[in-house]
Structures are given as structure tokens and as C-alpha cells.
């Protein structure tokens, strides 16, 4: 568990930055570049200092995560005629990839997407007049997915995929 001070400190830094990104996104529908940059820098630093995520995996997670969401953004715009995903979300995923590493990227995006869908479903059940086509900030869900995956990896000292593999058999 989180017995070592450096690991707990690193996770606290991530939680504070992710919470800041989520709060600003809820209020203003934007994730500030400065917050994304701090997540990126602290994630790279954590990969070098803690060793939970290898530096090469952190860089690969950033590049693939940002590139993947940039592609999703472009495809959505091409199909629907407007952006369904903000650049702040794309940059957040790139920065978060340094904390999750390549191996934690898919579980992080899955957790974020499922919690966003659960939110939309719950809102619709509680308020039948709720417009499910309206824009919602995705940052809080990305922050939750990132924090969950990073906490599991930092707390266990292994990748989330290894944890899932152990749990399944």
C-alpha cells in the first residue's frame, strides 16, 4: 500500500493537479495548459524517481494517448461537423499518460468513459428532460480514471494490467 513517503507525496501531487483540472473544467469547460504541463512534468519526474512506470512507457503513454485522442477529435469533427472533444482533454490525456504509462492508458480511458456514461445515464434517470446531447466536461472523468489507475499502480508497485491479470487468474 502507500507506506513510503515519496509514493504518497507523488500521488498527492497528482490528485491535487487532477482535482484542479476537473474543477476548472466543470466551471469553464476548459483545462488550463499550465495544469496539463504540471501533470506532464510531475508524471515524467515520478517515472524517473519512483520507477512504478518506466520512463519509456511514460513517454509512450503521453504520445499514444495524446495522438489517439487527437485522432478521435478529428474523426468526430469530420463526421459530426463540430468538435466533441476539447484540446484540453487531448492534452490532459497526453499528460496523464506519463502517470499511467502505456500499459495504464487503456484502463484509464475505459474508467473515464464508463464513469462519463454512468453520469449521463444517472442524469437522464433523475431528470427525464435532461438533454443527453448537451456538452459536458470530460476532464473530471479523465481525472478520475487517471487517479484510479495511478493510485493502483503506485500503491501496488506494478502495472494495472498485471493487477488485472492476477485478478482474472
XYZ file of N, CA, C and O in Angstrom, residues 42-135:
376
model
N 5.323 16.461 -13.691
C 5.367 15.647 -12.469
C 5.261 14.161 -12.796
O 5.859 13.334 -12.104
N 4.525 13.826 -13.855
C 4.441 12.426 -14.258
C 5.770 11.890 -14.758
O 6.177 10.778 -14.411
N 6.457 12.686 -15.574
C 7.791 12.278 -16.028
C 8.757 12.169 -14.851
O 9.551 11.224 -14.771
N 8.669 13.119 -13.932
C 9.527 13.088 -12.738
C 9.239 11.847 -11.904
O 10.165 11.178 -11.434
N 7.959 11.544 -11.721
C 7.591 10.357 -10.944
C 8.102 9.089 -11.603
O 8.557 8.161 -10.924
N 8.072 9.047 -12.935
C 8.562 7.848 -13.625
C 10.058 7.668 -13.399
O 10.547 6.548 -13.277
N 10.782 8.771 -13.322
C 12.227 8.698 -13.085
C 12.553 8.395 -11.629
O 13.485 7.643 -11.339
N 11.791 8.967 -10.708
C 12.111 8.847 -9.286
C 11.497 7.630 -8.614
O 12.113 7.036 -7.727
N 10.292 7.260 -8.990
C 9.607 6.161 -8.309
C 9.818 4.822 -8.998
O 9.830 3.787 -8.352
N 9.899 4.845 -10.326
C 10.104 3.608 -11.069
C 8.860 2.755 -11.225
O 8.941 1.653 -11.758
N 7.702 3.227 -10.775
C 6.470 2.456 -10.960
C 6.142 2.341 -12.436
O 5.722 1.289 -12.919
N 6.321 3.442 -13.150
C 6.152 3.468 -14.605
C 7.523 3.767 -15.196
O 8.175 4.733 -14.802
N 7.969 2.923 -16.095
C 9.252 3.147 -16.745
C 9.200 4.436 -17.569
O 8.167 4.725 -18.189
N 10.292 5.206 -17.600
C 10.289 6.453 -18.381
C 9.889 6.266 -19.845
O 9.147 7.090 -20.383
N 10.332 5.188 -20.476
C 9.957 4.948 -21.874
C 8.453 4.712 -22.000
O 7.815 5.175 -22.948
N 7.872 4.022 -21.033
C 6.433 3.783 -21.034
C 5.670 5.076 -20.774
O 4.602 5.300 -21.350
N 6.213 5.928 -19.910
C 5.584 7.224 -19.635
C 5.544 8.077 -20.901
O 4.506 8.672 -21.227
N 6.659 8.122 -21.616
C 6.699 8.885 -22.871
C 5.775 8.283 -23.927
O 5.051 8.999 -24.623
N 5.783 6.957 -24.028
C 4.911 6.285 -24.992
C 3.443 6.520 -24.640
O 2.612 6.741 -25.531
N 3.111 6.489 -23.351
C 1.739 6.752 -22.911
C 1.301 8.155 -23.271
O 0.168 8.378 -23.710
N 2.220 9.111 -23.110
C 1.906 10.503 -23.456
C 1.679 10.650 -24.959
O 0.692 11.251 -25.392
N 2.576 10.098 -25.743
C 2.473 10.232 -27.195
C 1.261 9.490 -27.757
O 0.504 10.040 -28.566
N 1.074 8.252 -27.330
C -0.051 7.480 -27.844
C -1.378 8.042 -27.335
O -2.337 8.171 -28.098
N -1.439 8.391 -26.061
C -2.677 8.934 -25.502
C -3.090 10.225 -26.174
O -4.239 10.382 -26.599
N -2.149 11.153 -26.286
C -2.457 12.417 -26.951
C -2.789 12.216 -28.412
O -3.743 12.805 -28.933
N -2.013 11.375 -29.088
C -2.262 11.111 -30.507
C -3.596 10.427 -30.747
O -4.331 10.777 -31.679
N -3.924 9.471 -29.891
C -5.192 8.754 -30.023
C -6.375 9.711 -29.860
O -7.298 9.719 -30.680
N -6.355 10.530 -28.824
C -7.468 11.448 -28.619
C -7.517 12.553 -29.664
O -8.606 13.013 -30.022
N -6.370 12.947 -30.173
C -6.365 13.921 -31.263
C -7.034 13.313 -32.496
O -7.813 13.978 -33.191
N -6.764 12.038 -32.748
C -7.413 11.337 -33.853
C -8.914 11.199 -33.653
O -9.697 11.390 -34.594
N -9.332 10.879 -32.432
C -10.762 10.781 -32.118
C -11.429 12.135 -32.319
O -12.520 12.236 -32.893
N -10.760 13.182 -31.880
C -11.291 14.549 -32.023
C -11.489 14.892 -33.504
O -12.527 15.419 -33.898
N -10.486 14.592 -34.312
C -10.558 14.894 -35.744
C -11.641 14.058 -36.434
O -12.394 14.575 -37.271
N -11.733 12.789 -36.078
C -12.743 11.916 -36.686
C -14.148 12.378 -36.319
O -15.049 12.401 -37.173
N -14.344 12.765 -35.076
C -15.656 13.248 -34.642
C -16.030 14.523 -35.395
O -17.148 14.670 -35.870
N -15.057 15.427 -35.516
C -15.298 16.692 -36.228
C -15.647 16.425 -37.691
O -16.545 17.053 -38.249
N -14.940 15.485 -38.300
C -15.194 15.144 -39.688
C -16.595 14.563 -39.871
O -17.285 14.863 -40.836
N -17.003 13.748 -38.939
C -18.308 13.062 -39.029
C -19.476 13.958 -38.638
O -20.514 13.941 -39.276
N -19.300 14.717 -37.542
C -20.423 15.488 -36.990
C -20.395 16.979 -37.322
O -21.367 17.671 -37.108
N -19.252 17.487 -37.740
C -19.175 18.891 -38.104
C -18.811 19.832 -36.968
O -18.779 21.041 -37.146
N -18.548 19.293 -35.801
C -18.113 20.099 -34.661
C -17.227 19.236 -33.764
O -17.226 18.012 -33.867
N -16.466 19.904 -32.910
C -15.564 19.172 -32.015
C -16.338 18.627 -30.822
O -16.999 19.370 -30.113
N -16.239 17.351 -30.598
C -16.884 16.728 -29.451
C -15.929 16.568 -28.286
O -16.326 16.135 -27.204
N -14.685 16.913 -28.510
C -13.642 16.748 -27.500
C -12.734 17.964 -27.580
O -12.265 18.314 -28.665
N -12.516 18.594 -26.445
C -11.674 19.788 -26.442
C -10.192 19.457 -26.475
O -9.773 18.358 -26.101
N -9.394 20.409 -26.900
C -7.940 20.212 -26.909
C -7.383 20.047 -25.508
O -6.374 19.377 -25.308
N -8.036 20.654 -24.525
C -7.600 20.469 -23.138
C -7.704 19.016 -22.712
O -6.847 18.503 -21.991
N -8.757 18.331 -23.163
C -8.906 16.901 -22.873
C -7.799 16.098 -23.535
O -7.236 15.177 -22.938
N -7.482 16.448 -24.783
C -6.410 15.765 -25.518
C -5.083 15.951 -24.773
O -4.341 14.984 -24.543
N -4.803 17.184 -24.386
C -3.548 17.471 -23.667
C -3.531 16.805 -22.299
O -2.480 16.338 -21.845
N -4.684 16.748 -21.641
C -4.750 16.084 -20.336
C -4.387 14.615 -20.468
O -3.617 14.079 -19.672
N -4.935 13.947 -21.487
C -4.641 12.518 -21.674
C -3.161 12.319 -21.994
O -2.540 11.376 -21.499
N -2.590 13.206 -22.793
C -1.154 13.109 -23.072
C -0.360 13.241 -21.780
O 0.542 12.437 -21.510
N -0.711 14.221 -20.966
C -0.005 14.427 -19.693
C -0.242 13.258 -18.743
O 0.680 12.764 -18.087
N -1.485 12.788 -18.680
C -1.829 11.673 -17.792
C -1.111 10.395 -18.186
O -0.804 9.558 -17.327
N -0.813 10.261 -19.477
C -0.081 9.084 -19.938
C 1.276 8.927 -19.280
O 1.795 7.821 -19.179
N 1.847 10.032 -18.810
C 3.132 9.932 -18.103
C 2.954 9.301 -16.731
O 3.888 8.722 -16.193
N 1.769 9.418 -16.166
C 1.481 8.806 -14.857
C 1.030 7.363 -14.994
O 1.355 6.533 -14.149
N 0.275 7.067 -16.044
C -0.250 5.703 -16.204
C 0.696 4.809 -16.984
O 0.648 3.597 -16.840
N 1.527 5.417 -17.817
C 2.363 4.641 -18.717
C 1.503 4.064 -19.827
O 0.272 4.163 -19.808
N 2.157 3.482 -20.797
C 1.453 2.890 -21.927
C 0.484 1.808 -21.458
O -0.652 1.724 -21.924
N 0.919 0.997 -20.494
C 0.097 -0.120 -20.034
C -1.142 0.323 -19.256
O -2.114 -0.414 -19.156
N -1.136 1.522 -18.709
C -2.294 2.002 -17.963
C -3.213 2.902 -18.758
O -4.257 3.329 -18.267
N -2.834 3.205 -19.985
C -3.597 4.143 -20.804
C -5.010 3.629 -21.115
O -6.000 4.343 -20.910
N -5.124 2.406 -21.608
C -6.447 1.857 -21.943
C -7.342 1.739 -20.711
O -8.504 2.152 -20.755
N -6.843 1.198 -19.586
C -7.703 1.150 -18.398
C -8.134 2.543 -17.917
O -9.266 2.735 -17.483
N -7.250 3.533 -18.042
C -7.595 4.896 -17.638
C -8.707 5.447 -18.520
O -9.688 6.019 -18.033
N -8.576 5.278 -19.837
C -9.600 5.769 -20.758
C -10.914 5.000 -20.598
O -12.000 5.585 -20.697
N -10.823 3.719 -20.320
C -12.027 2.917 -20.082
C -12.749 3.401 -18.829
O -13.970 3.603 -18.844
N -12.001 3.606 -17.747
C -12.605 4.099 -16.496
C -13.242 5.465 -16.707
O -14.362 5.723 -16.248
N -12.553 6.351 -17.418
C -13.089 7.691 -17.678
C -14.364 7.612 -18.514
O -15.365 8.274 -18.201
N -14.340 6.806 -19.547
C -15.500 6.700 -20.441
C -16.700 6.068 -19.742
O -17.838 6.532 -19.895
N -16.453 5.015 -18.969
C -17.556 4.351 -18.269
C -18.175 5.248 -17.205
O -19.399 5.260 -17.042
N -17.345 6.007 -16.486
C -17.910 6.909 -15.479
C -18.680 8.050 -16.141
O -19.713 8.486 -15.622
N -18.218 8.519 -17.288
C -18.954 9.562 -18.019
C -20.302 9.018 -18.502
O -21.329 9.705 -18.388
N -20.304 7.798 -19.016
C -21.564 7.186 -19.448
C -22.504 6.961 -18.268
O -23.725 7.185 -18.385
N -21.965 6.520 -17.146
C -22.786 6.325 -15.944
C -23.385 7.649 -15.484
O -24.562 7.713 -15.101
N -22.589 8.711 -15.532
C -23.088 10.032 -15.172
C -24.249 10.443 -16.072
O -25.291 10.905 -15.598
N -24.061 10.290 -17.379
C -25.109 10.673 -18.329
C -26.366 9.832 -18.102
O -27.490 10.355 -18.133
N -26.206 8.550 -17.863
C -27.353 7.682 -17.601
C -28.071 8.061 -16.322
O -29.311 8.114 -16.281
N -27.316 8.340 -15.272
C -27.917 8.731 -13.993
C -28.645 10.064 -14.122
O -29.755 10.225 -13.596
N -28.034 11.018 -14.820
C -28.692 12.314 -15.032
C -30.005 12.140 -15.782
O -31.007 12.778 -15.469
N -29.991 11.281 -16.770
C -31.201 11.044 -17.569
C -32.293 10.383 -16.729
O -33.472 10.717 -16.858
N -31.917 9.444 -15.865
C -32.894 8.787 -14.994
C -33.489 9.762 -13.978
O -34.689 9.716 -13.700
N -32.626 10.603 -13.414
C -33.078 11.553 -12.397
C -33.848 12.721 -12.990
O -34.685 13.327 -12.320
N -33.527 13.073 -14.227
C -34.169 14.204 -14.888
C -34.499 13.798 -16.326
O -33.671 13.954 -17.221
N -35.705 13.280 -16.550
C -36.068 12.824 -17.900
C -35.956 13.914 -18.966
O -35.805 13.600 -20.138
N -35.967 15.173 -18.567
C -35.823 16.261 -19.524
C -34.374 16.614 -19.829
O -34.097 17.481 -20.657
N -33.439 15.925 -19.179
C -32.019 16.199 -19.387
C -31.635 15.871 -20.818
O -31.933 14.790 -21.326
N -30.996 16.811 -21.471
C -30.578 16.645 -22.860
C -29.254 15.891 -22.912
O -28.206 16.448 -22.594
N -29.295 14.639 -23.306
C -28.072 13.826 -23.352
C -27.155 14.241 -24.495
O -26.026 13.769 -24.580
N -27.624 15.136 -25.359
C -26.787 15.646 -26.436
C -26.019 16.897 -26.044
O -25.198 17.385 -26.816
N -26.242 17.397 -24.830
C -25.563 18.623 -24.413
C -24.111 18.347 -24.042
O -23.741 17.227 -23.698
N -23.314 19.375 -24.143
C -21.885 19.257 -23.809
C -21.706 19.085 -22.302
O -22.383 19.746 -21.520
